[in-house]
PDB file of C-alpha atoms in Angstrom:
ATOM      1  CA  MET A   5     104.245  99.189  78.037  1.00 93.00           C
ATOM      2  CA  ILE A   6     103.385  96.757  81.038  1.00 98.00           C
ATOM      3  CA  ASP A   7     104.952  93.500  80.543  1.00 98.00           C
ATOM      4  CA  PRO A   8     102.088  90.830  79.093  1.00 98.00           C
ATOM      5  CA  GLY A   9     102.872  88.138  81.955  1.00 98.00           C
ATOM      6  CA  VAL A  10     102.448  91.285  84.767  1.00 98.00           C
ATOM      7  CA  ALA A  11      99.341  92.256  82.973  1.00 98.00           C
ATOM      8  CA  ALA A  12      97.795  88.791  82.951  1.00 98.00           C
ATOM      9  CA  ILE A  13      98.267  88.511  86.874  1.00 98.00           C
ATOM     10  CA  LEU A  14      97.733  92.245  87.759  1.00 98.00           C
ATOM     11  CA  PRO A  15      93.850  92.102  88.474  1.00 97.00           C
ATOM     12  CA  ARG A  16      94.489  89.011  90.673  1.00 97.00           C
ATOM     13  CA  LEU A  17      97.049  90.845  92.590  1.00 97.00           C
ATOM     14  CA  ASN A  18      95.234  93.907  92.789  1.00 97.00           C
ATOM     15  CA  GLU A  19      91.933  92.024  94.100  1.00 96.00           C
ATOM     16  CA  GLY A  20      93.728  89.925  96.392  1.00 95.00           C
ATOM     17  CA  PHE A  21      95.998  92.083  98.208  1.00 96.00           C
ATOM     18  CA  PRO A  22      94.922  93.469 101.515  1.00 96.00           C
ATOM     19  CA  ARG A  23      93.998  97.096 101.913  1.00 97.00           C
ATOM     20  CA  VAL A  24      96.751  97.542 104.748  1.00 97.00           C
ATOM     21  CA  GLU A  25      95.924 101.298 105.202  1.00 97.00           C
ATOM     22  CA  THR A  26      92.628 100.190 106.772  1.00 98.00           C
ATOM     23  CA  MET A  27      94.042  97.533 109.186  1.00 97.00           C
ATOM     24  CA  SER A  28      95.897  97.129 112.483  1.00 97.00           C
ATOM     25  CA  ALA A  29      99.527  95.881 111.903  1.00 97.00           C
ATOM     26  CA  PRO A  30      98.848  92.938 113.592  1.00 97.00           C
ATOM     27  CA  ALA A  31      95.921  92.367 111.192  1.00 97.00           C
ATOM     28  CA  ALA A  32      97.888  93.113 108.200  1.00 97.00           C
ATOM     29  CA  ARG A  33     100.668  91.118 109.297  1.00 97.00           C
ATOM     30  CA  ALA A  34      98.220  88.062 109.602  1.00 97.00           C
ATOM     31  CA  ALA A  35      96.501  88.780 106.443  1.00 96.00           C
ATOM     32  CA  ILE A  36      99.778  88.758 104.468  1.00 96.00           C
ATOM     33  CA  ARG A  37     100.949  85.775 106.294  1.00 96.00           C
ATOM     34  CA  ALA A  38      97.620  83.725 105.028  1.00 95.00           C
ATOM     35  CA  ARG A  39      98.705  84.349 101.755  1.00 93.00           C
ATOM     36  CA  LEU A  40     102.055  82.781 101.792  1.00 93.00           C
ATOM     37  CA  GLN A  41     102.182  79.064  99.746  1.00 89.00           C
ATOM     38  CA  PRO A  42     105.314  77.653 100.562  1.00 88.00           C
ATOM     39  CA  ASP A  43     106.770  75.755  97.529  1.00 88.00           C
ATOM     40  CA  PRO A  44     106.475  72.441  98.170  1.00 90.00           C
ATOM     41  CA  GLU A  45     109.402  71.681  96.079  1.00 94.00           C
ATOM     42  CA  PRO A  46     111.933  74.936  96.819  1.00 96.00           C
ATOM     43  CA  VAL A  47     114.833  75.330  95.165  1.00 96.00           C
ATOM     44  CA  PRO A  48     117.601  73.370  96.220  1.00 97.00           C
ATOM     45  CA  VAL A  49     120.656  74.818  97.917  1.00 98.00           C
ATOM     46  CA  ALA A  50     123.803  73.077  99.459  1.00 97.00           C
ATOM     47  CA  ARG A  51     122.322  73.862 102.929  1.00 97.00           C
ATOM     48  CA  VAL A  52     120.132  75.744 105.048  1.00 98.00           C
ATOM     49  CA  HIS A  53     120.360  76.844 108.698  1.00 98.00           C
ATOM     50  CA  ASP A  54     118.507  78.854 111.026  1.00 98.00           C
ATOM     51  CA  ARG A  55     120.248  80.302 114.006  1.00 98.00           C
ATOM     52  CA  THR A  56     120.232  83.603 116.165  1.00 98.00           C
ATOM     53  CA  VAL A  57     122.888  86.425 116.214  1.00 98.00           C
ATOM     54  CA  PRO A  58     123.279  89.036 119.049  1.00 98.00           C
ATOM     55  CA  GLY A  59     121.451  92.145 118.134  1.00 98.00           C
ATOM     56  CA  PRO A  60     120.974  95.736 119.836  1.00 97.00           C
ATOM     57  CA  GLY A  61     117.255  94.877 120.661  1.00 98.00           C
ATOM     58  CA  GLY A  62     118.104  91.032 121.511  1.00 98.00           C
ATOM     59  CA  GLU A  63     118.695  88.049 119.360  1.00 98.00           C
ATOM     60  CA  ILE A  64     117.861  88.154 115.640  1.00 98.00           C
ATOM     61  CA  PRO A  65     116.923  85.300 113.712  1.00 98.00           C
ATOM     62  CA  VAL A  66     118.628  84.589 110.767  1.00 99.00           C
ATOM     63  CA  ARG A  67     118.530  82.044 107.696  1.00 98.00           C
ATOM     64  CA  ILE A  68     121.961  80.954 106.210  1.00 98.00           C
ATOM     65  CA  TYR A  69     121.963  79.602 102.824  1.00 98.00           C
ATOM     66  CA  TRP A  70     125.178  77.950 101.197  1.00 97.00           C
ATOM     67  CA  PRO A  71     125.097  77.646  97.084  1.00 97.00           C
ATOM     68  CA  LEU A  72     124.871  74.748  94.830  1.00 95.00           C
ATOM     69  CA  ASP A  73     128.236  75.933  93.588  1.00 75.00           C
ATOM     70  CA  ARG A  74     130.924  73.217  93.490  1.00 63.00           C
ATOM     71  CA  ASP A  75     133.363  75.117  91.300  1.00 61.00           C
ATOM     72  CA  THR A  76     134.248  77.865  93.430  1.00 60.00           C
ATOM     73  CA  ASP A  77     136.520  77.832  96.676  1.00 62.00           C
ATOM     74  CA  GLU A  78     134.671  78.104  99.412  1.00 62.00           C
ATOM     75  CA  THR A  79     136.745  80.578 101.098  1.00 64.00           C
ATOM     76  CA  ALA A  80     136.364  82.608  98.125  1.00 80.00           C
ATOM     77  CA  ARG A  81     132.577  83.152  98.415  1.00 95.00           C
ATOM     78  CA  ALA A  82     130.888  86.459  98.597  1.00 97.00           C
ATOM     79  CA  LEU A  83     128.786  86.941 101.691  1.00 98.00           C
ATOM     80  CA  ILE A  84     125.413  88.378 101.487  1.00 98.00           C
ATOM     81  CA  VAL A  85     123.459  90.146 103.919  1.00 98.00           C
ATOM     82  CA  PHE A  86     119.730  90.410 102.739  1.00 99.00           C
ATOM     83  CA  ALA A  87     117.049  92.124 104.320  1.00 99.00           C
ATOM     84  CA  HIS A  88     113.183  91.511 103.342  1.00 98.00           C
ATOM     85  CA  GLY A  89     110.424  93.858 102.003  1.00 98.00           C
ATOM     86  CA  GLY A  90     107.284  94.077 103.632  1.00 98.00           C
ATOM     87  CA  GLY A  91     106.792  97.919 104.385  1.00 98.00           C
ATOM     88  CA  PHE A  92     108.910  97.553 107.591  1.00 98.00           C
ATOM     89  CA  VAL A  93     105.681  95.727 109.190  1.00 98.00           C
ATOM     90  CA  PHE A  94     105.307  92.372 107.548  1.00 97.00           C
ATOM     91  CA  CYS A  95     107.089  89.284 105.569  1.00 98.00           C
ATOM     92  CA  ASP A  96     109.483  87.382 107.391  1.00 98.00           C
ATOM     93  CA  LEU A  97     112.025  84.762 106.185  1.00 98.00           C
ATOM     94  CA  ASP A  98     109.849  82.463 104.883  1.00 98.00           C
ATOM     95  CA  SER A  99     108.003  85.040 102.453  1.00 98.00           C
ATOM     96  CA  HIS A 100     111.559  85.494 100.761  1.00 98.00           C
ATOM     97  CA  ASP A 101     113.027  82.174 101.177  1.00 98.00           C
ATOM     98  CA  ASP A 102     112.537  81.567  97.353  1.00 98.00           C
ATOM     99  CA  LEU A 103     114.475  84.490  96.350  1.00 98.00           C
ATOM    100  CA  CYS A 104     117.365  83.886  99.002  1.00 98.00           C
ATOM    101  CA  ARG A 105     117.830  80.531  97.508  1.00 98.00           C
ATOM    102  CA  SER A 106     117.835  81.752  93.812  1.00 98.00           C
ATOM    103  CA  MET A 107     120.430  84.623  95.006  1.00 98.00           C
ATOM    104  CA  ALA A 108     122.536  81.936  96.834  1.00 98.00           C
ATOM    105  CA  ASN A 109     122.990  79.957  93.851  1.00 97.00           C
ATOM    106  CA  GLY A 110     122.869  82.411  91.064  1.00 97.00           C
ATOM    107  CA  ALA A 111     125.528  84.870  92.757  1.00 97.00           C
ATOM    108  CA  GLY A 112     127.624  81.792  94.316  1.00 96.00           C
ATOM    109  CA  ALA A 113     127.202  83.199  97.535  1.00 97.00           C
ATOM    110  CA  VAL A 114     126.289  82.521 101.195  1.00 98.00           C
ATOM    111  CA  VAL A 115     123.246  84.518 102.085  1.00 98.00           C
ATOM    112  CA  VAL A 116     122.609  85.430 105.470  1.00 99.00           C
ATOM    113  CA  SER A 117     118.683  86.366 105.438  1.00 99.00           C
ATOM    114  CA  VAL A 118     117.729  88.969 108.387  1.00 99.00           C
ATOM    115  CA  ALA A 119     114.469  88.763 110.775  1.00 98.00           C
ATOM    116  CA  TYR A 120     114.929  91.998 111.647  1.00 98.00           C
ATOM    117  CA  ARG A 121     112.281  94.004 114.596  1.00 98.00           C
ATOM    118  CA  ARG A 122     109.244  94.956 112.533  1.00 98.00           C
ATOM    119  CA  ALA A 123     107.099  98.165 113.057  1.00 98.00           C
ATOM    120  CA  PRO A 124     105.149  99.590 114.585  1.00 98.00           C
ATOM    121  CA  GLU A 125     106.139  97.780 117.735  1.00 98.00           C
ATOM    122  CA  HIS A 126     109.971  98.467 116.837  1.00 98.00           C
ATOM    123  CA  PRO A 127     109.716 101.843 115.442  1.00 98.00           C
ATOM    124  CA  TRP A 128     112.658 103.385 113.377  1.00 98.00           C
ATOM    125  CA  PRO A 129     115.821 103.115 113.545  1.00 98.00           C
ATOM    126  CA  ALA A 130     115.151  99.367 115.048  1.00 98.00           C
ATOM    127  CA  ALA A 131     115.274  97.633 111.933  1.00 98.00           C
ATOM    128  CA  ALA A 132     118.057  99.280 110.078  1.00 98.00           C
ATOM    129  CA  HIS A 133     120.145  98.749 113.623  1.00 98.00           C
ATOM    130  CA  ASP A 134     119.387  95.030 113.225  1.00 98.00           C
ATOM    131  CA  VAL A 135     120.617  94.816 109.940  1.00 98.00           C
ATOM    132  CA  HIS A 136     123.738  96.587 110.518  1.00 98.00           C
ATOM    133  CA  ALA A 137     124.616  94.472 113.598  1.00 98.00           C
ATOM    134  CA  VAL A 138     123.916  91.338 111.506  1.00 98.00           C
ATOM    135  CA  THR A 139     126.344  92.735 108.900  1.00 98.00           C
ATOM    136  CA  MET A 140     129.090  93.274 111.521  1.00 98.00           C
ATOM    137  CA  TRP A 141     128.383  89.707 112.790  1.00 98.00           C
ATOM    138  CA  ALA A 142     128.608  87.679 109.585  1.00 98.00           C
ATOM    139  CA  SER A 143     131.706  89.869 108.541  1.00 98.00           C
ATOM    140  CA  GLU A 144     133.233  88.601 111.746  1.00 98.00           C
ATOM    141  CA  VAL A 145     132.411  84.862 111.286  1.00 98.00           C
ATOM    142  CA  ALA A 146     132.781  84.946 107.543  1.00 97.00           C
ATOM    143  CA  THR A 147     135.203  82.058 107.481  1.00 96.00           C
ATOM    144  CA  ASP A 148     133.158  80.060 109.727  1.00 97.00           C
ATOM    145  CA  LEU A 149     130.516  80.688 107.080  1.00 97.00           C
ATOM    146  CA  GLY A 150     132.890  79.405 104.093  1.00 95.00           C
ATOM    147  CA  ALA A 151     132.800  82.916 102.662  1.00 96.00           C
ATOM    148  CA  ASP A 152     134.965  85.911 102.144  1.00 96.00           C
ATOM    149  CA  SER A 153     134.664  88.931 104.501  1.00 96.00           C
ATOM    150  CA  GLU A 154     136.253  91.221 102.086  1.00 96.00           C
ATOM    151  CA  ARG A 155     133.611  89.980  99.854  1.00 97.00           C
ATOM    152  CA  LEU A 156     130.529  91.449 102.014  1.00 98.00           C
ATOM    153  CA  ILE A 157     127.594  92.661 100.036  1.00 98.00           C
ATOM    154  CA  VAL A 158     124.410  94.306 101.782  1.00 98.00           C
ATOM    155  CA  ALA A 159     120.995  93.777  99.890  1.00 98.00           C
ATOM    156  CA  GLY A 160     117.574  94.202 100.228  1.00 98.00           C
ATOM    157  CA  ASP A 161     114.200  94.435  98.442  1.00 98.00           C
ATOM    158  CA  SER A 162     111.523  97.405  98.949  1.00 98.00           C
ATOM    159  CA  ALA A 163     111.623  98.130 102.753  1.00 98.00           C
ATOM    160  CA  GLY A 164     114.562  95.931 102.786  1.00 99.00           C
ATOM    161  CA  GLY A 165     116.362  98.010 100.114  1.00 98.00           C
ATOM    162  CA  ASN A 166     116.107 101.204 102.656  1.00 99.00           C
ATOM    163  CA  LEU A 167     117.390  98.784 105.445  1.00 99.00           C
ATOM    164  CA  ALA A 168     120.560  97.482 103.466  1.00 98.00           C
ATOM    165  CA  ALA A 169     121.234 101.360 102.249  1.00 98.00           C
ATOM    166  CA  VAL A 170     121.081 102.525 105.642  1.00 98.00           C
ATOM    167  CA  ALA A 171     123.183  99.682 106.659  1.00 98.00           C
ATOM    168  CA  SER A 172     125.853 100.842 104.644  1.00 98.00           C
ATOM    169  CA  LEU A 173     125.668 104.339 105.960  1.00 98.00           C
ATOM    170  CA  LEU A 174     125.747 102.862 109.493  1.00 98.00           C
ATOM    171  CA  ALA A 175     128.990 101.230 108.351  1.00 98.00           C
ATOM    172  CA  ARG A 176     130.654 103.784 107.018  1.00 97.00           C
ATOM    173  CA  GLU A 177     130.068 105.879 110.016  1.00 96.00           C
ATOM    174  CA  ALA A 178     131.313 103.389 112.393  1.00 96.00           C
ATOM    175  CA  GLY A 179     134.337 102.485 110.337  1.00 96.00           C
ATOM    176  CA  GLU A 180     133.070  98.749 110.092  1.00 95.00           C
ATOM    177  CA  PRO A 181     132.538  96.320 108.590  1.00 97.00           C
ATOM    178  CA  ARG A 182     134.039  97.279 104.961  1.00 97.00           C
ATOM    179  CA  ILE A 183     131.077  96.680 102.590  1.00 98.00           C
ATOM    180  CA  ARG A 184     131.987  95.645  98.771  1.00 97.00           C
ATOM    181  CA  ALA A 185     128.920  96.581  97.534  1.00 98.00           C
ATOM    182  CA  GLN A 186     125.171  97.063  98.207  1.00 98.00           C
ATOM    183  CA  ALA A 187     122.195  95.492  96.110  1.00 98.00           C
ATOM    184  CA  LEU A 188     119.135  97.937  96.338  1.00 98.00           C
ATOM    185  CA  LEU A 189     115.793  96.121  94.721  1.00 99.00           C
ATOM    186  CA  TYR A 190     113.078  98.759  94.130  1.00 98.00           C
ATOM    187  CA  PRO A 191     114.290 100.252  97.497  1.00 98.00           C
ATOM    188  CA  VAL A 192     112.107 102.836  99.471  1.00 98.00           C
ATOM    189  CA  VAL A 193     114.563 105.740 100.142  1.00 98.00           C
ATOM    190  CA  ALA A 194     112.797 108.682 100.179  1.00 98.00           C
ATOM    191  CA  ALA A 195     109.663 109.523 102.119  1.00 97.00           C
ATOM    192  CA  ASP A 196     107.986 111.774  99.078  1.00 96.00           C
ATOM    193  CA  PHE A 197     104.541 110.963  98.159  1.00 97.00           C
ATOM    194  CA  THR A 198     104.436 113.658  95.432  1.00 97.00           C
ATOM    195  CA  SER A 199     106.728 112.102  93.041  1.00 98.00           C
ATOM    196  CA  ASP A 200     105.868 111.507  89.460  1.00 98.00           C
ATOM    197  CA  SER A 201     105.483 107.931  90.068  1.00 98.00           C
ATOM    198  CA  TYR A 202     103.453 108.265  93.134  1.00 98.00           C
ATOM    199  CA  VAL A 203     101.176 110.308  91.224  1.00 98.00           C
ATOM    200  CA  ARG A 204     100.913 108.068  88.028  1.00 98.00           C
ATOM    201  CA  PHE A 205     100.764 104.754  89.869  1.00 98.00           C
ATOM    202  CA  ALA A 206      98.869 105.745  93.248  1.00 98.00           C
ATOM    203  CA  ASP A 207      96.591 102.789  92.595  1.00 97.00           C
ATOM    204  CA  GLY A 208      95.858  99.966  90.288  1.00 97.00           C
ATOM    205  CA  HIS A 209      99.367  98.653  89.904  1.00 97.00           C
ATOM    206  CA  TYR A 210      99.447  96.305  93.075  1.00 97.00           C
ATOM    207  CA  ASN A 211     101.693  98.312  95.325  1.00 98.00           C
ATOM    208  CA  THR A 212      99.677 101.690  96.257  1.00 98.00           C
ATOM    209  CA  ALA A 213     100.457 105.371  97.475  1.00 98.00           C
ATOM    210  CA  ALA A 214      97.804 104.506 100.011  1.00 98.00           C
ATOM    211  CA  ALA A 215      99.823 101.436 101.361  1.00 98.00           C
ATOM    212  CA  MET A 216     102.900 103.250 101.245  1.00 98.00           C
ATOM    213  CA  LYS A 217     101.951 106.170 103.367  1.00 98.00           C
ATOM    214  CA  TRP A 218     100.647 103.801 105.841  1.00 98.00           C
ATOM    215  CA  TYR A 219     104.204 101.804 106.058  1.00 98.00           C
ATOM    216  CA  TRP A 220     105.876 105.057 106.582  1.00 98.00           C
ATOM    217  CA  ASP A 221     103.539 105.883 109.462  1.00 98.00           C
ATOM    218  CA  GLN A 222     104.267 102.753 111.203  1.00 98.00           C
ATOM    219  CA  TYR A 223     108.049 102.744 110.939  1.00 98.00           C
ATOM    220  CA  VAL A 224     108.644 106.445 111.258  1.00 98.00           C
ATOM    221  CA  PRO A 225     105.638 107.564 112.768  1.00 98.00           C
ATOM    222  CA  GLU A 226     107.124 111.181 113.531  1.00 98.00           C
ATOM    223  CA  PRO A 227     107.152 112.960 109.867  1.00 98.00           C
ATOM    224  CA  ALA A 228     110.034 115.534 110.927  1.00 98.00           C
ATOM    225  CA  ASP A 229     112.131 112.247 111.460  1.00 98.00           C
ATOM    226  CA  ARG A 230     111.946 111.002 107.872  1.00 98.00           C
ATOM    227  CA  ILE A 231     114.387 113.387 106.496  1.00 98.00           C
ATOM    228  CA  HIS A 232     117.069 111.735 108.277  1.00 98.00           C
ATOM    229  CA  PRO A 233     119.310 110.002 106.127  1.00 98.00           C
ATOM    230  CA  HIS A 234     118.926 106.769 108.261  1.00 98.00           C
ATOM    231  CA  ALA A 235     115.227 107.102 107.232  1.00 98.00           C
ATOM    232  CA  SER A 236     115.375 108.439 103.575  1.00 98.00           C
ATOM    233  CA  PRO A 237     119.091 107.286 102.600  1.00 98.00           C
ATOM    234  CA  ILE A 238     118.831 109.308  99.803  1.00 98.00           C
ATOM    235  CA  ARG A 239     119.247 112.417 101.407  1.00 98.00           C
ATOM    236  CA  ALA A 240     123.053 111.092 103.057  1.00 98.00           C
ATOM    237  CA  ASP A 241     125.816 112.512 101.689  1.00 98.00           C
ATOM    238  CA  LEU A 242     126.449 109.346  99.097  1.00 98.00           C
ATOM    239  CA  ALA A 243     130.080 110.094  98.136  1.00 97.00           C
ATOM    240  CA  GLY A 244     132.231 107.071  99.437  1.00 96.00           C
ATOM    241  CA  LEU A 245     129.620 104.258  99.437  1.00 97.00           C
ATOM    242  CA  PRO A 246     130.130 100.961  98.080  1.00 97.00           C
ATOM    243  CA  PRO A 247     129.366 100.367  94.386  1.00 98.00           C
ATOM    244  CA  THR A 248     125.836  99.742  94.139  1.00 98.00           C
ATOM    245  CA  LEU A 249     122.966  97.540  92.282  1.00 98.00           C
ATOM    246  CA  VAL A 250     120.003  99.438  91.636  1.00 98.00           C
ATOM    247  CA  ILE A 251     116.963  97.764  89.967  1.00 98.00           C
ATOM    248  CA  THR A 252     113.562  99.611  89.237  1.00 98.00           C
ATOM    249  CA  ALA A 253     110.108  98.755  88.369  1.00 98.00           C
ATOM    250  CA  GLY A 254     108.443 101.252  85.614  1.00 98.00           C
ATOM    251  CA  TYR A 255     105.175 100.553  87.092  1.00 98.00           C
ATOM    252  CA  ASP A 256     105.800 101.183  90.835  1.00 98.00           C
ATOM    253  CA  PRO A 257     105.172 104.185  93.090  1.00 98.00           C
ATOM    254  CA  LEU A 258     108.856 103.804  93.886  1.00 98.00           C
ATOM    255  CA  TRP A 259     110.223 104.187  90.581  1.00 98.00           C
ATOM    256  CA  SER A 260     111.017 107.952  90.678  1.00 98.00           C
ATOM    257  CA  GLU A 261     113.075 107.710  93.741  1.00 98.00           C
ATOM    258  CA  GLY A 262     115.069 104.439  92.730  1.00 98.00           C
ATOM    259  CA  ALA A 263     115.854 106.333  89.370  1.00 98.00           C
ATOM    260  CA  ASP A 264     116.673 109.518  91.857  1.00 98.00           C
ATOM    261  CA  LEU A 265     119.076 107.581  93.835  1.00 98.00           C
ATOM    262  CA  ALA A 266     120.846 106.047  90.912  1.00 98.00           C
ATOM    263  CA  ARG A 267     121.384 109.189  89.490  1.00 98.00           C
ATOM    264  CA  ALA A 268     122.673 110.543  92.555  1.00 98.00           C
ATOM    265  CA  LEU A 269     125.098 107.859  93.548  1.00 98.00           C
ATOM    266  CA  ALA A 270     126.530 108.019  89.761  1.00 98.00           C
ATOM    267  CA  ALA A 271     126.978 112.050  90.540  1.00 98.00           C
ATOM    268  CA  ALA A 272     128.717 111.511  93.787  1.00 98.00           C
ATOM    269  CA  GLY A 273     131.269 109.242  92.103  1.00 98.00           C
ATOM    270  CA  VAL A 274     129.901 106.079  93.193  1.00 98.00           C
ATOM    271  CA  ARG A 275     129.979 103.230  90.635  1.00 97.00           C
ATOM    272  CA  THR A 276     126.337 102.450  89.921  1.00 98.00           C
ATOM    273  CA  VAL A 277     124.491  99.679  88.022  1.00 98.00           C
ATOM    274  CA  HIS A 278     121.165 100.705  87.210  1.00 98.00           C
ATOM    275  CA  HIS A 279     118.613  98.086  85.667  1.00 98.00           C
ATOM    276  CA  ASP A 280     115.078  99.648  85.217  1.00 98.00           C
ATOM    277  CA  HIS A 281     112.387  97.028  84.184  1.00 98.00           C
ATOM    278  CA  ALA A 282     110.259  99.274  82.425  1.00 98.00           C
ATOM    279  CA  GLY A 283     107.413  96.898  82.223  1.00 98.00           C
ATOM    280  CA  ALA A 284     107.560  95.770  85.987  1.00 98.00           C
ATOM    281  CA  ILE A 285     105.558  96.176  89.185  1.00 98.00           C
ATOM    282  CA  HIS A 286     106.665  96.491  92.546  1.00 98.00           C
ATOM    283  CA  GLY A 287     107.609  93.162  93.744  1.00 98.00           C
ATOM    284  CA  PHE A 288     108.047  91.356  90.555  1.00 98.00           C
ATOM    285  CA  MET A 289     111.649  89.756  91.629  1.00 98.00           C
ATOM    286  CA  THR A 290     109.795  87.668  94.092  1.00 98.00           C
ATOM    287  CA  MET A 291     107.014  86.528  91.702  1.00 97.00           C
ATOM    288  CA  PRO A 292     108.812  83.450  89.987  1.00 96.00           C
ATOM    289  CA  VAL A 293     105.858  82.876  87.861  1.00 96.00           C
ATOM    290  CA  LEU A 294     106.856  85.913  85.970  1.00 98.00           C
ATOM    291  CA  ASP A 295     109.061  85.358  82.878  1.00 97.00           C
ATOM    292  CA  LEU A 296     110.503  88.792  83.745  1.00 98.00           C
ATOM    293  CA  CYS A 297     110.965  87.765  87.563  1.00 98.00           C
ATOM    294  CA  GLU A 298     113.722  84.780  86.069  1.00 97.00           C
ATOM    295  CA  ALA A 299     115.502  87.660  83.579  1.00 98.00           C
ATOM    296  CA  ALA A 300     116.060  90.138  86.013  1.00 98.00           C
ATOM    297  CA  ARG A 301     117.096  87.709  88.616  1.00 98.00           C
ATOM    298  CA  LYS A 302     119.585  86.269  86.519  1.00 98.00           C
ATOM    299  CA  GLN A 303     120.968  89.850  85.580  1.00 98.00           C
ATOM    300  CA  ALA A 304     120.981  90.799  89.251  1.00 98.00           C
ATOM    301  CA  TRP A 305     122.726  87.625  90.052  1.00 98.00           C
ATOM    302  CA  THR A 306     125.485  88.321  87.399  1.00 97.00           C
ATOM    303  CA  ASP A 307     125.702  91.800  88.648  1.00 97.00           C
ATOM    304  CA  LEU A 308     126.471  90.840  92.140  1.00 96.00           C
ATOM    305  CA  ARG A 309     129.209  88.535  91.273  1.00 95.00           C
ATOM    306  CA  ALA A 310     130.952  91.065  89.043  1.00 95.00           C
ATOM    307  CA  LEU A 311     130.338  93.707  92.078  1.00 93.00           C
ATOM    308  CA  ALA A 312     131.932  90.843  94.504  1.00 92.00           C
ATOM    309  CA  ASP A 313     134.959  90.422  92.191  1.00 89.00           C
ATOM    310  CA  GLN A 314     135.791  94.113  91.668  1.00 84.00           C
ATOM    311  CA  ASP A 315     139.188  95.213  92.775  1.00 69.00           C
TER     312      ASP A 315
END
């Protein structure tokens, strides 16, 4: 059954979200940006700093958050590199500011949010390479950031979950940096539009199958490329990947692939924590108006602390 809080706002969400599949990417980006309502009183953190980091295609903007965690030795803090969602096309550092603030405080970690290059102007695999580059940089300067490079986590929601998962694959292939864990929030991990959840939740539940197909067309325009593990990380050899937190939403076209990924990781011997929020919709962890959002965040940040602290 759908969560009552979700049911109460779902009609407004369905009505208000632009039909991006009928738009150009710049128009969709502008429409999504126009919906952003910054919190006049954002969640307090110790400090926030914007800067740029060298990347394969030029300087990459990042936003760094330090937590209000006075009881933690700064050099022992986890370091989380976070990739925002947005269909590989839109959203930015501002759209996920609240989530990153909550993550920094809840996980007691320094969070580096990445403004990677977006599609279609920068198609696959540009965004994933940017996230990997920032992960490399964060590992190298962890001490300067007041964090522990040995407690490095990559995280992302939706399309950002794809980029975080691919960054882990790239790190494994390159032999660096060493990633302690990955956190994938309702991730995009397969270009399979025939799954059970794609069929059941194709429309009417905020995220739509039509929008998802359009996102893939923008990011990986050549269908033959979509089977590459750096595009669909569920197709990768998963053995030896870092312990993984997977969060899924029950009323989401992406539910099947997220659940499949959690099972595949566990079968490959990867320590996997899977929390399925059966009554939730896609993107619910960026909807603080929902009680479900707050509960899911608290659980996720607890899980991240545990993964960062593991031997």
